[in-house]
XYZ file of C-alpha atoms in Angstrom:
202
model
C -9.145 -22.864 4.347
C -12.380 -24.169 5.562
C -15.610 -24.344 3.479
C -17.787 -22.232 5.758
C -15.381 -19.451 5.797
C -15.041 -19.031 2.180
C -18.795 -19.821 1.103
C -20.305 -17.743 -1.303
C -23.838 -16.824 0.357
C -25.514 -14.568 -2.532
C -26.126 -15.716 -6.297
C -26.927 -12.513 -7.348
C -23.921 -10.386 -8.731
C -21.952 -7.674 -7.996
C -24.565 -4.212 -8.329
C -23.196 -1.112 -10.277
C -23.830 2.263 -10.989
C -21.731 4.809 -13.105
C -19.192 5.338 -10.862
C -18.322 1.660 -9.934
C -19.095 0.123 -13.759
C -16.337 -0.380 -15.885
C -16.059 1.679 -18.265
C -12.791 1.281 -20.495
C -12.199 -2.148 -21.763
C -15.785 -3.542 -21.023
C -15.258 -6.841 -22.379
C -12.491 -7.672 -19.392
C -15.060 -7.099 -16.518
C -17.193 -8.578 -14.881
C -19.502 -8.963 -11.652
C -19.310 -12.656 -10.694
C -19.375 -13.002 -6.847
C -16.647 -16.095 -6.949
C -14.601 -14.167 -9.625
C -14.572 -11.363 -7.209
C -14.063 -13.287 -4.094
C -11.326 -15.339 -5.351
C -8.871 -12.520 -5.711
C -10.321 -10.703 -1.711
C -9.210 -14.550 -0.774
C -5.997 -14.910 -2.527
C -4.308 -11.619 -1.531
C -5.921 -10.516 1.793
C -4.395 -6.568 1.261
C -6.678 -4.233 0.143
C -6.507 -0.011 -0.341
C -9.077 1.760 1.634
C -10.151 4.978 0.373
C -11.926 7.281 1.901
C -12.599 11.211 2.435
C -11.190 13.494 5.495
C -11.720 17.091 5.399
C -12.244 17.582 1.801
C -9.164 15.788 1.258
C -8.647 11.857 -0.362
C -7.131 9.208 1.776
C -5.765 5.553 1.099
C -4.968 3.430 3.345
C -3.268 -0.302 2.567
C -5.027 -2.745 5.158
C -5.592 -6.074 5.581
C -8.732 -7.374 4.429
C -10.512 -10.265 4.601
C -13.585 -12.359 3.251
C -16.384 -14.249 5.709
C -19.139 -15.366 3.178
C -20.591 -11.956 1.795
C -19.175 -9.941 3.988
C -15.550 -7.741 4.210
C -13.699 -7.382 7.298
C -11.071 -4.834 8.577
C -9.588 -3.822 11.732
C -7.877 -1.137 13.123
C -7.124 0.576 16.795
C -10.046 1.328 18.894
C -10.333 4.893 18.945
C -7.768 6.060 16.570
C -8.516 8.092 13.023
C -9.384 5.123 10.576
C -11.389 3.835 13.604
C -13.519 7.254 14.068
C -13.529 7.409 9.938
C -15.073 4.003 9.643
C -17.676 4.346 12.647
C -18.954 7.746 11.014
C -20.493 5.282 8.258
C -19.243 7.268 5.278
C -18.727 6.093 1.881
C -15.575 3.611 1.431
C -13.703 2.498 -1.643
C -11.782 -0.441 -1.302
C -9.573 -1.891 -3.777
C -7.652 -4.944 -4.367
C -5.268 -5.826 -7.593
C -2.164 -8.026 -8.562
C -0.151 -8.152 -11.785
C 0.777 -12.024 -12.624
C 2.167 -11.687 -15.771
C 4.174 -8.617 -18.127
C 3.101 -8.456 -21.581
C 6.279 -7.850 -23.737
C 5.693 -6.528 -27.174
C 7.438 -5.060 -29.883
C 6.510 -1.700 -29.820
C 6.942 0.014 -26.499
C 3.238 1.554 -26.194
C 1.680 -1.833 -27.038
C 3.744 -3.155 -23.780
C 1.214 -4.300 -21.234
C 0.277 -6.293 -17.714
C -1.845 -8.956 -17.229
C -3.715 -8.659 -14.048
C -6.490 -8.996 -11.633
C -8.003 -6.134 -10.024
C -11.110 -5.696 -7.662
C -13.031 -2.494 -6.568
C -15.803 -2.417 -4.205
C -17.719 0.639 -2.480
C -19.548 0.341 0.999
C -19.939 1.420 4.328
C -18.401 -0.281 7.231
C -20.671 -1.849 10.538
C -18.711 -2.137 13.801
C -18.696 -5.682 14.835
C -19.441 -5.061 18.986
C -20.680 -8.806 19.939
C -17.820 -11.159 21.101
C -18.743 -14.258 18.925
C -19.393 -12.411 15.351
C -15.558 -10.907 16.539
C -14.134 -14.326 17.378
C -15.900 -15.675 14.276
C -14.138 -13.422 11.506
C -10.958 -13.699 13.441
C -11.004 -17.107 12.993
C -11.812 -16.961 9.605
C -8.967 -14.949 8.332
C -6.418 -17.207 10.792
C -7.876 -20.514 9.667
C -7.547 -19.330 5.977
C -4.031 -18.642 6.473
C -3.062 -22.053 8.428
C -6.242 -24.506 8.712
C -6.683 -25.343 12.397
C -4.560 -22.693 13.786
C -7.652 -20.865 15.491
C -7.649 -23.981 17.785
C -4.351 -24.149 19.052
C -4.126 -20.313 19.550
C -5.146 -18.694 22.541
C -8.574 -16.864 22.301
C -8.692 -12.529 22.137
C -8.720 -11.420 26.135
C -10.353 -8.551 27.710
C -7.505 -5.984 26.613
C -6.904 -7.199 23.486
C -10.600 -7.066 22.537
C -11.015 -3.686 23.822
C -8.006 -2.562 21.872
C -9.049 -3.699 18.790
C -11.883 -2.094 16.350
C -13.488 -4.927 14.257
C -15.697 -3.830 11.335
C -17.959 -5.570 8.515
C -18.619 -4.277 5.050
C -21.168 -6.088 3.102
C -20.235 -6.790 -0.247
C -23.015 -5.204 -2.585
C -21.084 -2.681 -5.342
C -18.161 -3.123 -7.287
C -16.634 -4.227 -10.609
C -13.893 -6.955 -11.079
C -11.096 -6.614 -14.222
C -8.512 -8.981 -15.508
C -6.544 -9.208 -18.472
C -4.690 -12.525 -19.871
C -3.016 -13.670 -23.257
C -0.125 -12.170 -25.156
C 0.824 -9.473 -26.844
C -0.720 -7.647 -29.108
C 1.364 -6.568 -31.359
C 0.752 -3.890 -34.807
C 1.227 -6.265 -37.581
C 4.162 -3.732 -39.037
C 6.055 -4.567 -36.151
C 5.802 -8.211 -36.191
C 9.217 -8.308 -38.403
C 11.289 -6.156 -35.576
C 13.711 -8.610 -34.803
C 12.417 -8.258 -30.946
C 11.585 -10.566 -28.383
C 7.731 -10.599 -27.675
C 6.225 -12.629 -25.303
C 5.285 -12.755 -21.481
C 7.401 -12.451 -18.170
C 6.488 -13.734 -15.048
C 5.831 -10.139 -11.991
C 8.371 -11.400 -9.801
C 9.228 -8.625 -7.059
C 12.695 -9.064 -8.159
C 12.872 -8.952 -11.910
């Protein structure tokens, strides 16, 4: 990952309004930039969410970070494309469990997690260098260098392809980490508390 592409541009933090403040839990969120930007960095696969003919929609994408700025792509021309270009509203999430919380009790049982939302409006990105640019930055994050040895979109490819940019401006980050939490009548259930690893496979 190169420095440039994952530079954090804007001190400021995240803005909010009632609908993208946390509201639950207050004391796990926050609205650090490089809080936020870590997790867009580490996982890359976001939830778009959007509204077609009264109707919700979410899509999983990939998603990407280049300094204060989001980045999607889909086919020139099809529905997300159209969707995106109309400039409505967009809610885009991203979240990963790390850890279970095992507890004694089976209500108290919980996940400890990272999770991201963010609300914008997507730009089309029409001038070839700006598209190069956050191509390479998504490629380069995922192998340093590789931009350089790859060949370069063509004509077709370019044409093909429907690049957009959503400034990051609104949204809310929330984590949880520790242990359990356990009712102190429980604590002498002669059960295993603790935390497990979120392996895909457990």
């Amino acid at each position: 990952m190169t420095t440039t592409d994952l530079a954090v541009t804007k001190a400021s933090p995240l803005t909010s309004c009632p609908r993208s403040r946390v509201q639950r839990a207050v004391k796990r969120a926050s609205y650090d930039r490089q809080t936020a930007y870590r997790l867009i960095d580490r996982l890359k696969t976001a939830h778009l969410g959007f509204v077609e003919e009264g109707e919700p929609r979410i899509i999983p994408i990939t998603a990407w970070r280049l300094d204060d700025d989001l980045y999607v792509h889909t086919l020139n021309g099809g529905r997300l494309s159209r969707r995106l270009e109309s400039g409505a509203l967009l809610c885009i999430s991203f979240a990963v469990t790390n850890e279970w919380v095992m507890t004694k009790s089976a209500f108290n049982h919980s996940a400890n997690y990272e999770s991201l939302v963010l609300y914008g409006r997507a730009l089309p990105v029409t001038d070839h260098a700006d598209f190069d640019a956050a191509f390479r930055a998504i490629i380069n994050q995922i192998e340093p260098g590789r931009w350089e040895q790859v060949r370069a979109p063509n004509g077709k490819e370019r044409k093909a392809t429907a690049l957009f940019r959503i400034p990051i401006e609104e949204g809310s980050f929330k984590s949880r980490t520790g242990g359990p939490n356990d009712d102190p009548e429980d604590m002498a259930l002669p059960v295993w508390h603790g935390t497990l690893p979120a392996r895909g496979d457990v």
